[in-house]
Backbone as numpy.savetxt, mean C-alpha at the origin, in Angstrom:
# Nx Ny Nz CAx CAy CAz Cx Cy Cz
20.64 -41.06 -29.15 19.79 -39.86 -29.15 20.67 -38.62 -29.15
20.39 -37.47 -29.83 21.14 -36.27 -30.61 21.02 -35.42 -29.06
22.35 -34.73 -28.59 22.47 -34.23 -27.03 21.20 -33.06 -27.31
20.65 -32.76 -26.31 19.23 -31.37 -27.02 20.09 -29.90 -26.92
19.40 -29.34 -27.57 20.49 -27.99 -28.04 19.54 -26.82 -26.67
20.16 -26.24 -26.25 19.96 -25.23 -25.57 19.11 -23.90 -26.76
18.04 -23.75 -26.43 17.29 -22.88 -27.66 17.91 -21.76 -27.04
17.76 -21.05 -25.63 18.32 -19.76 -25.84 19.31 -19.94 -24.60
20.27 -18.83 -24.45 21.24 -18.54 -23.29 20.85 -17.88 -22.16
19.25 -18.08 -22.04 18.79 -17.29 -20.70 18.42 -18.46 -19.75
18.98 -17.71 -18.53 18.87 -18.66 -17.33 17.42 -19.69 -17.13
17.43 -20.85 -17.01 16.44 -22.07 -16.60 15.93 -21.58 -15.38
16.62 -21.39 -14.40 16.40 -21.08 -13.07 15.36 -20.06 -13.08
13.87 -20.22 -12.25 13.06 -19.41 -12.28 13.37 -18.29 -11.95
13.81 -18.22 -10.63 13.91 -16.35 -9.84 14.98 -15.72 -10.81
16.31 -16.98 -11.21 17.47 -15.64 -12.57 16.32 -15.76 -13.96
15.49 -16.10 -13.80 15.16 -15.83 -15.51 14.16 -14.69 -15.09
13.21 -14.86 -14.09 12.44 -13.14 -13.56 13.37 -12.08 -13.97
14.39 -12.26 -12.76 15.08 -10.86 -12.95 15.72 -10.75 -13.90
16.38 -11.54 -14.88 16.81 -11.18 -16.07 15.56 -10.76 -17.09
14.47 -10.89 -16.90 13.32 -10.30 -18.09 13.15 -8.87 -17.43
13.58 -8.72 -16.33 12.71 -7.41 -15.89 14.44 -6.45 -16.66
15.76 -6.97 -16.52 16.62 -6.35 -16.94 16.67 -6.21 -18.45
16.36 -7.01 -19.22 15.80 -7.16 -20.67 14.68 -6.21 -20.87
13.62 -6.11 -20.18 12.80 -5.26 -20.53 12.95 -3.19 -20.73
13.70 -3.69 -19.04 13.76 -2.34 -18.91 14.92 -1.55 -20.04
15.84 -2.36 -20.62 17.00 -1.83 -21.28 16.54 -1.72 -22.71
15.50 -2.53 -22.98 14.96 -2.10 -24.02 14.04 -0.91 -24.30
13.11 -0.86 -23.31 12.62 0.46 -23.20 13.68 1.84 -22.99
14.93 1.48 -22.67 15.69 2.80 -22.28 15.43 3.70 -21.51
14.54 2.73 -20.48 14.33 3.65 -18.83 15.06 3.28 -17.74
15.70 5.00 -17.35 16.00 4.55 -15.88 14.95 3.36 -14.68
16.41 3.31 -13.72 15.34 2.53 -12.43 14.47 4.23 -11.97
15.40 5.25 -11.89 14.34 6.55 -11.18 13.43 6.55 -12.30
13.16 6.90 -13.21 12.37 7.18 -14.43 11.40 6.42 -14.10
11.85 4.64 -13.74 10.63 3.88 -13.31 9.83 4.01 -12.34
10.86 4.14 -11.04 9.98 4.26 -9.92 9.15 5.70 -9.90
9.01 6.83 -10.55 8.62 7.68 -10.61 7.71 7.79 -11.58
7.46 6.71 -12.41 6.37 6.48 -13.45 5.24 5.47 -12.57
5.68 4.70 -11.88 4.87 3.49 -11.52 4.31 3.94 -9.81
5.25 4.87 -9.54 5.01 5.20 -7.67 5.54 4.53 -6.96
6.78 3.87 -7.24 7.63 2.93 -6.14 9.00 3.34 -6.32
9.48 3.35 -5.11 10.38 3.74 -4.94 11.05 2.50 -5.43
12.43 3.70 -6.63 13.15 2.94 -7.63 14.21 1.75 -6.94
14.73 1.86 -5.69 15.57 1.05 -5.09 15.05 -0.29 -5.08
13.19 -0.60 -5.32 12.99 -1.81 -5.38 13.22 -2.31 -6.34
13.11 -1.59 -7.91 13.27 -2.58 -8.62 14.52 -2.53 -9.10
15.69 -1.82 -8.56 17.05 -2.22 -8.85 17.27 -3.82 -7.96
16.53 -4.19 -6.94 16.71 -5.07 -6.26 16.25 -6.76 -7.37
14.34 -6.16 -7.59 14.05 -7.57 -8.01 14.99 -7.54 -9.35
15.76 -6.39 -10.14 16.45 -6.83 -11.25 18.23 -8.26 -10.77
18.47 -7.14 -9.71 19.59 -8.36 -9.22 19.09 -9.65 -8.47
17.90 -10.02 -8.27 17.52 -11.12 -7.56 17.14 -11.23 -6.14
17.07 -10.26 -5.78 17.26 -9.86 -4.45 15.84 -9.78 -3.48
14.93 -9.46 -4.20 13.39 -9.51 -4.14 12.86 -10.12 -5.36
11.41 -10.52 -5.24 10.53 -10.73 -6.15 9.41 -9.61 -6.49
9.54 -8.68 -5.05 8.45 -7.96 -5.51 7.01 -8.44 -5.69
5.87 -7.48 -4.94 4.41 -8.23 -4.72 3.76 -8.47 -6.30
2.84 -9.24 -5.83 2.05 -9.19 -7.27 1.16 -8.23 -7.97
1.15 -6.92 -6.84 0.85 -5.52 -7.17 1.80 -4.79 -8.26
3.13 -5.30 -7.62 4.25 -4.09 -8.37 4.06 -5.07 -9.97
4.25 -6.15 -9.73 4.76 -6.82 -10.92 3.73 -6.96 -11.95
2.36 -6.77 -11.81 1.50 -6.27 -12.58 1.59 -5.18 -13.27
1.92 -3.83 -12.59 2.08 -2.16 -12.90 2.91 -3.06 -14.02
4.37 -3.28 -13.85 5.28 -3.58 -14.59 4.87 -4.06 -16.00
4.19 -5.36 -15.73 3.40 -6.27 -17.18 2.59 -4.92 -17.76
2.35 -4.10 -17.35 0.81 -3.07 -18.03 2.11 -2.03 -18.29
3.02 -1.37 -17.85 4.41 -0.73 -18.23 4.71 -1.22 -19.42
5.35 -2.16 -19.12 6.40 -3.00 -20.49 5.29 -3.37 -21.68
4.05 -3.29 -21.56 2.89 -4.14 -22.42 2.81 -5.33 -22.59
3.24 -6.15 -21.57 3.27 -7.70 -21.57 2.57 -8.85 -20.91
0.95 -8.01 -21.21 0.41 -8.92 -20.59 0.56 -9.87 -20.13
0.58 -10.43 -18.45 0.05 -11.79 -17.93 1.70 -12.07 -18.20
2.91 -11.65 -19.02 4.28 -12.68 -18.75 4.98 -12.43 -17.47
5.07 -11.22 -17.29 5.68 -10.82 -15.70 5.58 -11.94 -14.80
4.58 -11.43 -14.77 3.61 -12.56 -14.03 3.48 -13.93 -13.70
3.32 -14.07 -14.55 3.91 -15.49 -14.98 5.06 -16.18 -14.65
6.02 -15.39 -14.73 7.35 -15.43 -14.80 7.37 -16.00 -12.90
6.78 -14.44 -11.92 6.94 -14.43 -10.87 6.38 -15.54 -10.22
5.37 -16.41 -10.78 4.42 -17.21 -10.06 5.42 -18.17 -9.88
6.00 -18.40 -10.83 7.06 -19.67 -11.44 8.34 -19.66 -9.97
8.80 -18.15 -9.82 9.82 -17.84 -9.18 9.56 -17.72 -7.74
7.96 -17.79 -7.47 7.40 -17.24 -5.95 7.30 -18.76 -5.86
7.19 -19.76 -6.96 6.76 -21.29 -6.05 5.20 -20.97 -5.74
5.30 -20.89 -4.46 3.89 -21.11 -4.10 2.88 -19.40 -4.38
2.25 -19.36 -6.18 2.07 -17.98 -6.40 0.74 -17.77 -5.75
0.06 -18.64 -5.10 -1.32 -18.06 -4.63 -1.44 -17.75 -2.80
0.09 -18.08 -2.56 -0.22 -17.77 -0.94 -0.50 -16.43 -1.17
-0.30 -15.26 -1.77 -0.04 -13.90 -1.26 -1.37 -13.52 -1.41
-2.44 -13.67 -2.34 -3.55 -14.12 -3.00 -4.45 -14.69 -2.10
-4.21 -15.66 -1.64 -5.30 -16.08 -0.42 -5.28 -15.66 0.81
-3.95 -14.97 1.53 -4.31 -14.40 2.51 -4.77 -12.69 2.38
-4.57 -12.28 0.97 -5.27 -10.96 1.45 -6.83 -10.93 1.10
-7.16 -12.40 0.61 -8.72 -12.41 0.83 -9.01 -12.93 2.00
-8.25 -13.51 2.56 -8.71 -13.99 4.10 -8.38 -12.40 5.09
-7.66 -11.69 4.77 -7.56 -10.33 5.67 -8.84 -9.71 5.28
-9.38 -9.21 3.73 -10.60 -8.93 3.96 -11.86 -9.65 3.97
-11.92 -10.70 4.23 -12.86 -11.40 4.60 -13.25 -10.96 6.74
-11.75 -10.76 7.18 -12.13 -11.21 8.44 -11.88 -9.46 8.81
-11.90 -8.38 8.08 -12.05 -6.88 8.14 -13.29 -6.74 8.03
-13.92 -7.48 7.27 -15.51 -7.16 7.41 -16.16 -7.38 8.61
-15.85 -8.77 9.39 -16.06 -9.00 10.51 -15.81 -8.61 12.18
-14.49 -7.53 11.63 -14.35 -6.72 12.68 -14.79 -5.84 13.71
-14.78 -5.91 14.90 -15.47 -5.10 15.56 -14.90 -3.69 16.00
-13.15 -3.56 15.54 -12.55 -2.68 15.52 -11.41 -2.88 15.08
-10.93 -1.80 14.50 -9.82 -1.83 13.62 -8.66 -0.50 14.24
-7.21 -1.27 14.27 -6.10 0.02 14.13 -5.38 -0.26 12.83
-4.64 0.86 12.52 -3.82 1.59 11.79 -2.62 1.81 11.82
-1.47 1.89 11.01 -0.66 2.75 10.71 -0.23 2.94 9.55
0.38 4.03 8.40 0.25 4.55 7.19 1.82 5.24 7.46
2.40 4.33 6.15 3.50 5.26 5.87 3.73 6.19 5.13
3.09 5.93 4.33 2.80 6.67 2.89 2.00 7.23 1.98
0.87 5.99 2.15 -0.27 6.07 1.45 -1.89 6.47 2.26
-2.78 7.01 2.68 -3.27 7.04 3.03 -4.50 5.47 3.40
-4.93 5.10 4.45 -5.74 4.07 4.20 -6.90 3.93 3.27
-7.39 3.17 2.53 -8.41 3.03 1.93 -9.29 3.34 2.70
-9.69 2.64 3.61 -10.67 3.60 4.33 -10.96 4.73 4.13
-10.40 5.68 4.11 -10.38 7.01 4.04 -10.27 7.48 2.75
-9.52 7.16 1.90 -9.46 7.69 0.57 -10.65 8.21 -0.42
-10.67 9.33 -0.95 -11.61 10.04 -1.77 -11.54 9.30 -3.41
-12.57 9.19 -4.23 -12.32 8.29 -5.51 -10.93 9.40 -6.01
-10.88 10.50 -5.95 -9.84 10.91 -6.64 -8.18 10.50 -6.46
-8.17 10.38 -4.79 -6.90 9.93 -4.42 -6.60 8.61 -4.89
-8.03 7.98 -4.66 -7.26 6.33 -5.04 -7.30 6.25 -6.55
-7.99 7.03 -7.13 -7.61 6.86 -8.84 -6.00 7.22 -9.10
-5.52 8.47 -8.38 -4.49 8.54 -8.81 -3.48 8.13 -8.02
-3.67 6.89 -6.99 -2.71 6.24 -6.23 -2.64 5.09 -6.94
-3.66 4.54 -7.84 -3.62 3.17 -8.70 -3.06 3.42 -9.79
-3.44 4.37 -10.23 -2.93 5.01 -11.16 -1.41 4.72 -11.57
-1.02 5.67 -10.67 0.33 5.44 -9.95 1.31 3.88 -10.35
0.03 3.41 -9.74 0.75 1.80 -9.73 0.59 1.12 -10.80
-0.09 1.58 -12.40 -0.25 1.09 -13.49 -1.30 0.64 -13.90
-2.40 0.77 -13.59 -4.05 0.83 -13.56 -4.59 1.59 -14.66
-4.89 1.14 -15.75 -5.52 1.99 -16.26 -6.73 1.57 -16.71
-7.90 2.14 -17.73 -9.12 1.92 -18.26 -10.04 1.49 -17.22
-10.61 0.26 -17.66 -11.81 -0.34 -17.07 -10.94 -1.38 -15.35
-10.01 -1.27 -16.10 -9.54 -2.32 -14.38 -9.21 -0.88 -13.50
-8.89 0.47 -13.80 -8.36 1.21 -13.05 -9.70 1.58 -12.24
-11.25 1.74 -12.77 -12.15 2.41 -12.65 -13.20 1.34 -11.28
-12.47 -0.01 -11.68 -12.93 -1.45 -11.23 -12.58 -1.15 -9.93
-11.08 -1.02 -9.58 -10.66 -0.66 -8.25 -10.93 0.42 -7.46
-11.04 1.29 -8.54 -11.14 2.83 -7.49 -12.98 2.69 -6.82
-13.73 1.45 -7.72 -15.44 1.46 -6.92 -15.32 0.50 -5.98
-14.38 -0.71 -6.11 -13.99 -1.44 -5.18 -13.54 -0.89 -3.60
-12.40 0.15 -3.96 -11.79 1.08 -3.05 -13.20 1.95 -1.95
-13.87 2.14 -3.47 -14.80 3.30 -2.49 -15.94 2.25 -1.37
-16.25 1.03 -1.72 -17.17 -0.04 -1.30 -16.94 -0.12 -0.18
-15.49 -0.57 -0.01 -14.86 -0.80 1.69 -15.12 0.34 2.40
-15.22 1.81 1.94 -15.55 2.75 3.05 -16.96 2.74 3.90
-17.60 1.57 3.28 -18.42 1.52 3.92 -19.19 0.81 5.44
-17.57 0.28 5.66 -17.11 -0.42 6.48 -17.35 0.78 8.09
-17.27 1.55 7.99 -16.81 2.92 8.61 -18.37 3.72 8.52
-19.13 3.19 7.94 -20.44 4.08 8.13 -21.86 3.71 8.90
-22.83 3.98 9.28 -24.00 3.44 10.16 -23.73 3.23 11.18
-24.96 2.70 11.83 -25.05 2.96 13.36 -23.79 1.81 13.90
-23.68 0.85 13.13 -23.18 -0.01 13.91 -21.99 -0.46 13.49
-21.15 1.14 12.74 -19.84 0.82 12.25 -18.51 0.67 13.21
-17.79 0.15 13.40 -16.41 -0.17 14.22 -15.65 0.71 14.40
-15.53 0.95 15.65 -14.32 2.13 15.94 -13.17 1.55 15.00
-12.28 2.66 14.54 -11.60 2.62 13.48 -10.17 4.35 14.32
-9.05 3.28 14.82 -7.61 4.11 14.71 -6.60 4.49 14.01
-6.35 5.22 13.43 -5.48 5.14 12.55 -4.34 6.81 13.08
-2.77 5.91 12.52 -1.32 6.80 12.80 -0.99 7.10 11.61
-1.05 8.35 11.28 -0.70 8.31 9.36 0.92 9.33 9.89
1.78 8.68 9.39 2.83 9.66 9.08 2.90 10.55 8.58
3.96 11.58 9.07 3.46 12.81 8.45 3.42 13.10 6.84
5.05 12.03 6.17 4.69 12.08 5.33 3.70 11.88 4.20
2.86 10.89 5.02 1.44 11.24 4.24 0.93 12.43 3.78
1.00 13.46 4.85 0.13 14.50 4.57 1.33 15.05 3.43
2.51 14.97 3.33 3.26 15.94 3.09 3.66 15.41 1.76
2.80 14.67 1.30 2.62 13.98 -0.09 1.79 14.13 -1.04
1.19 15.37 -1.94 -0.14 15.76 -2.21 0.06 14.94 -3.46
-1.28 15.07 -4.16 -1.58 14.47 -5.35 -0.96 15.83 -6.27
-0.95 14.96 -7.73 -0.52 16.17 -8.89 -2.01 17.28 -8.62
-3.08 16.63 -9.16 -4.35 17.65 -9.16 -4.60 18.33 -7.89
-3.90 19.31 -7.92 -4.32 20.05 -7.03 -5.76 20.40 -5.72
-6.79 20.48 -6.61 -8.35 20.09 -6.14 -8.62 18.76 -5.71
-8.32 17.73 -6.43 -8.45 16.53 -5.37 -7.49 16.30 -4.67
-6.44 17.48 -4.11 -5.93 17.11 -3.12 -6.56 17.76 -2.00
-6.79 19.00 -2.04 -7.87 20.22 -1.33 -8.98 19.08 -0.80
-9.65 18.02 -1.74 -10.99 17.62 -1.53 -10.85 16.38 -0.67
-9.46 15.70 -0.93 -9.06 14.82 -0.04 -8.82 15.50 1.42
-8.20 16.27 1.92 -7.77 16.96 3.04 -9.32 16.62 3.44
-9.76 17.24 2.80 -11.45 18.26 3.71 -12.04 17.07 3.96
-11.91 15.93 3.19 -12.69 14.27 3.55 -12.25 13.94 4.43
-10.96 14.15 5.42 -10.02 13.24 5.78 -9.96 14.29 7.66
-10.61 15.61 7.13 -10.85 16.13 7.96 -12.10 16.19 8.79
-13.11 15.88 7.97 -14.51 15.56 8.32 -14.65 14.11 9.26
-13.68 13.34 8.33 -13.51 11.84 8.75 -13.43 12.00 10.80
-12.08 12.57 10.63 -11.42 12.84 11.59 -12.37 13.18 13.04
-13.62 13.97 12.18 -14.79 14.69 13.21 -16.19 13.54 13.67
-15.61 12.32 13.26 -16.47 11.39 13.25 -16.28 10.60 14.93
-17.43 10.26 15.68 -17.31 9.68 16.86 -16.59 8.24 16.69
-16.73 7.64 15.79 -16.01 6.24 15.22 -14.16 5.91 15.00
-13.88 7.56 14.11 -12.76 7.89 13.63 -11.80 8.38 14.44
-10.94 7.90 14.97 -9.48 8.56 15.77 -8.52 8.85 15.30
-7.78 9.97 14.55 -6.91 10.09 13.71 -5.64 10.76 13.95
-4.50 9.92 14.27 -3.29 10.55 15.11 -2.22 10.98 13.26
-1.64 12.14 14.18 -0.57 12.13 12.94 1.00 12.15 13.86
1.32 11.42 12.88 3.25 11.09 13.84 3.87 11.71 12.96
4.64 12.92 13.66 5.13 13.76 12.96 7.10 13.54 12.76
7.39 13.44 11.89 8.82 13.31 11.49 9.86 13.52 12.42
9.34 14.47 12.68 10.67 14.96 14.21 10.18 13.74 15.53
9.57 12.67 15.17 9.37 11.60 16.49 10.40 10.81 16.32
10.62 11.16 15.51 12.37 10.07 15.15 12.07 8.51 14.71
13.58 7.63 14.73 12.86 6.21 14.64 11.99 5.97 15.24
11.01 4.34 14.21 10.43 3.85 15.49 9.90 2.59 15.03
9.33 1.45 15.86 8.94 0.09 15.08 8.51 -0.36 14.39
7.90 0.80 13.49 6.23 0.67 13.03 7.07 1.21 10.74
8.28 1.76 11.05 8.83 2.24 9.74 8.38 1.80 8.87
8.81 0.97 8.50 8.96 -0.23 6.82 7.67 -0.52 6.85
6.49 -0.45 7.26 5.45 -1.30 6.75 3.84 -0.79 7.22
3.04 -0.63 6.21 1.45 -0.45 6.54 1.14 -1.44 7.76
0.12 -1.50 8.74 0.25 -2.48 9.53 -1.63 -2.15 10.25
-1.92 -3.34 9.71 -3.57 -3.38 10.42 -3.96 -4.18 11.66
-4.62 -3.73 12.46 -4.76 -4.75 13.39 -6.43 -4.98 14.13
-6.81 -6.13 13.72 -8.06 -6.47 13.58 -8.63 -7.26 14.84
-10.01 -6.74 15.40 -10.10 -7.32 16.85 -11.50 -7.65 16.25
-11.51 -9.31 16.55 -12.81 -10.27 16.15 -13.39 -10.68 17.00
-14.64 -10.75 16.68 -15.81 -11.03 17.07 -15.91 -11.64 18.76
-14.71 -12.83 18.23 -14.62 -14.00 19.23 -13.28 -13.10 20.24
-13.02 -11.84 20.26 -11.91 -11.48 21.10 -10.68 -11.91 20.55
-10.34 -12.37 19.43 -8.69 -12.56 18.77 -8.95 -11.52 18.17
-7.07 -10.93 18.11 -6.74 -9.55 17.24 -5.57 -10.40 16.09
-6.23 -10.38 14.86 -5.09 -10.31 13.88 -4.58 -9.33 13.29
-3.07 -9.33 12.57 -2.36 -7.90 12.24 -2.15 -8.58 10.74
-1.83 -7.68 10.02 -1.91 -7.86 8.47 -0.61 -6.52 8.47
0.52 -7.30 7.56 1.74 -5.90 7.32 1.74 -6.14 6.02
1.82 -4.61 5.06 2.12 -4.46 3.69 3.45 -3.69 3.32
4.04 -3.85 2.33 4.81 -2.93 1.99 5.03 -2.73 0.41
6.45 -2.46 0.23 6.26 -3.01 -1.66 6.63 -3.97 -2.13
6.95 -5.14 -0.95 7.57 -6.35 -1.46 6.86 -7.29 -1.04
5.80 -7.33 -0.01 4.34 -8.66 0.21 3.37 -7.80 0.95
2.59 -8.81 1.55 1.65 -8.46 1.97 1.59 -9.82 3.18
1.20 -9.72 4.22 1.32 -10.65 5.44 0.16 -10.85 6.38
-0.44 -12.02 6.51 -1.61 -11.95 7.40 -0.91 -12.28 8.68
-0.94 -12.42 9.62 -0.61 -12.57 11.22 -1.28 -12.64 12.14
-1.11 -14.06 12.43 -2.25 -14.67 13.31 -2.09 -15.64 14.99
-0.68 -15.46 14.49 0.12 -16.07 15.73 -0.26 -15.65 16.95
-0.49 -15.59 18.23 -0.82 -14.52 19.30 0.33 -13.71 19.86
1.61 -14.95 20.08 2.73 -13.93 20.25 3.35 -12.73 19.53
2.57 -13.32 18.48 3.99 -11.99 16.74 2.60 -10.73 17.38
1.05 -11.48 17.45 0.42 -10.26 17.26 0.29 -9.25 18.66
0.95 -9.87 19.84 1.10 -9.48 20.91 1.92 -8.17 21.06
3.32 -8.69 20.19 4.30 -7.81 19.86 4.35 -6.75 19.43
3.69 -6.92 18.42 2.64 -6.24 17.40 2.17 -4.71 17.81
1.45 -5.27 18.38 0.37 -4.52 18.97 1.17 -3.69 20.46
2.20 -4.05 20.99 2.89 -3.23 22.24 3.40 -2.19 21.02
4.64 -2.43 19.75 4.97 -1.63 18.92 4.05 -0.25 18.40
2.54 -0.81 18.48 1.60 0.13 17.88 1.70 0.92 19.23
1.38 0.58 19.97 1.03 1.76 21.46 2.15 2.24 21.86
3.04 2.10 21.21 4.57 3.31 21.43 4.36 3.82 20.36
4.44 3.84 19.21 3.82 4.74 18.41 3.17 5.45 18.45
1.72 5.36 19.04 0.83 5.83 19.42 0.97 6.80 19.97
2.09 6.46 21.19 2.36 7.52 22.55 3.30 8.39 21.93
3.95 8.50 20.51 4.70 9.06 20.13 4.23 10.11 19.25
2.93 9.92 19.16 2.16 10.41 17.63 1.60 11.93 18.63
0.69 12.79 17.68 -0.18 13.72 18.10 -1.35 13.28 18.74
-1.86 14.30 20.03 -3.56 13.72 20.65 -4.25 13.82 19.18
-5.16 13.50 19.52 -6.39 13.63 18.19 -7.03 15.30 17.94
-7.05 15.37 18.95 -7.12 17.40 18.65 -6.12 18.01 18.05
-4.55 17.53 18.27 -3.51 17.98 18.00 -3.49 17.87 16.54
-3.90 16.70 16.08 -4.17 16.14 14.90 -4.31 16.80 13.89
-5.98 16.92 14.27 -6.77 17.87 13.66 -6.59 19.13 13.11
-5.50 19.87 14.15 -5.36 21.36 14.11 -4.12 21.28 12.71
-3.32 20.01 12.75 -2.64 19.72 11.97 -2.95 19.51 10.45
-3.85 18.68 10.25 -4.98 18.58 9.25 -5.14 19.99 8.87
-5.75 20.55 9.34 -6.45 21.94 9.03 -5.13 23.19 8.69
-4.25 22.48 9.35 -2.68 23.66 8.70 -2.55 23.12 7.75
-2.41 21.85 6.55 -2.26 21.17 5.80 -3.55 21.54 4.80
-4.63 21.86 5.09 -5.92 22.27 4.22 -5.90 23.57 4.15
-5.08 24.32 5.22 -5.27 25.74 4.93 -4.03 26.32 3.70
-3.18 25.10 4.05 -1.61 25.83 3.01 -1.84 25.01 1.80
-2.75 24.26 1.13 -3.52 23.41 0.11 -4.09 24.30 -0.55
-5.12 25.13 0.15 -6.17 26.40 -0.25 -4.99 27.37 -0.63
-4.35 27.96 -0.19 -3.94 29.48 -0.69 -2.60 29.51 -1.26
-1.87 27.88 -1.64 -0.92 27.92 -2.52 -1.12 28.56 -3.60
-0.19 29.45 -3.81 -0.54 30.24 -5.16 0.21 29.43 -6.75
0.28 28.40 -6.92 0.71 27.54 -7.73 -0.56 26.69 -8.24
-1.34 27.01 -7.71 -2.74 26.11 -7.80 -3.89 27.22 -8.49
């Protein structure tokens, strides 16, 4: 039998053949990693990483990417191959919102992005956006997005905490007006008996809570699960000790952040210098 010929010189190995397509792609397009991360909304240091192997990157980023490059469904593909097991990440963030619905209260913390919860259709259009969303799937998410706020409304909605960093606030959208219209939502929110809204302001220095979105969910039956996101997974947490931990990390934070009045007044310096930028 004739030895079989090697058809091409790209790596067999799943995770080197990922990151070698994402290095193939991008060099063909003739975009920087900044160019990228500033087209897609991620900070470019990740995907200098999943290009050397170093991450895989969620199945959020690596989508933007496939809808970037125009390659439908191969990214993708590629990553499922290289993640091994491609539907864990997939089934636990339907098991996080499955058991968010069921919540009887919810905390927070926000590094960056504001929570869905809270988000106005404009912010999350142009936070998906962001992430490579466009047409009918972009329009899909942003009613999806708005659905969950409803989590937060009626008589018998769940106290709801949330720590947004400052750089949140200090992150406006391009459109000017839906950033104005976001503030004023986020300020109203804020005035809600349900809504507790701390802001941790930059000068609090380090602290445990950095690297990662982090939810923490108190059920029905008295268990609290925590759910952490960032730009490289997404994590359900269900252990009692991790969520024990967890949860001491959040209440130093907490104690580190603004009272909720303090907050507010903060909010409203942020809506007032929104309004009378003269660039707008």
């Amino acid at each position: 039998m004739p030895q079989r010929r090697v058809v091409t010189g790209r790596s067999q190995e799943p995770r080197q053949r990922f990151a070698e397509e994402l290095r193939t792609l991008r060099a063909g397009s003739g975009t920087s990693l900044r160019a990228l991360g500033e087209r897609l909304g991620w900070d470019w240091s990740l995907f200098g990483k999943m290009e050397k192997g170093e991450t895989l990157g969620s199945p959020e980023v690596v989508q933007a990417l496939d809808t970037h490059y125009g390659t439908p469904g191969l990214l993708l593909a590629l990553w499922e191959l290289a993640a091994g097991d491609h539907t864990q990440f997939r089934e636990r963030y339907r098991r996080y919102m499955a058991l968010e619905a069921e919540a009887v209260s919810l905390w927070h913390f926000a590094v960056s992005v504001l929570p869905g919860l809270l988000q106005t259709p404009g912010y999350a259009r142009e936070v998906l956006a962001a992430g490579g969303l466009r047409g009918k799937e972009l329009e899909q998410q942003v009613e999806a997005r708005m659905g969950r706020r409803e989590l937060l409304e009626g008589e018998d909605a769940p106290p709801f905490r949330t720590i947004l960093s400052e750089a949140v606030l200090r992150t406006p959208l391009r459109d000017a007006g839906e950033w104005r219209g976001q503030l004023e939502h986020l300020r109203d929110a804020a005035e809600r008996t349900n809504v507790t809204v701390h802001v941790l302001l930059q000068s609090a220095g380090p602290h445990g809570l950095m690297g990662a979105d982090m939810w923490y969910l108190l059920l029905p039956e008295g268990r609290t699960v925590a759910y952490t996101e960032n730009g490289y997974r997404g994590e359900l947490i269900e252990e009692s000790s991790s969520v024990v931990r967890l949860q001491k990390t959040y209440d130093a934070v907490r104690d580190l952040a603004l009272t909720p009045a303090e907050s507010r007044k903060f909010i409203l310096r942020m809506l007032e210098e929104a309004t009378c930028d003269p660039s707008t």
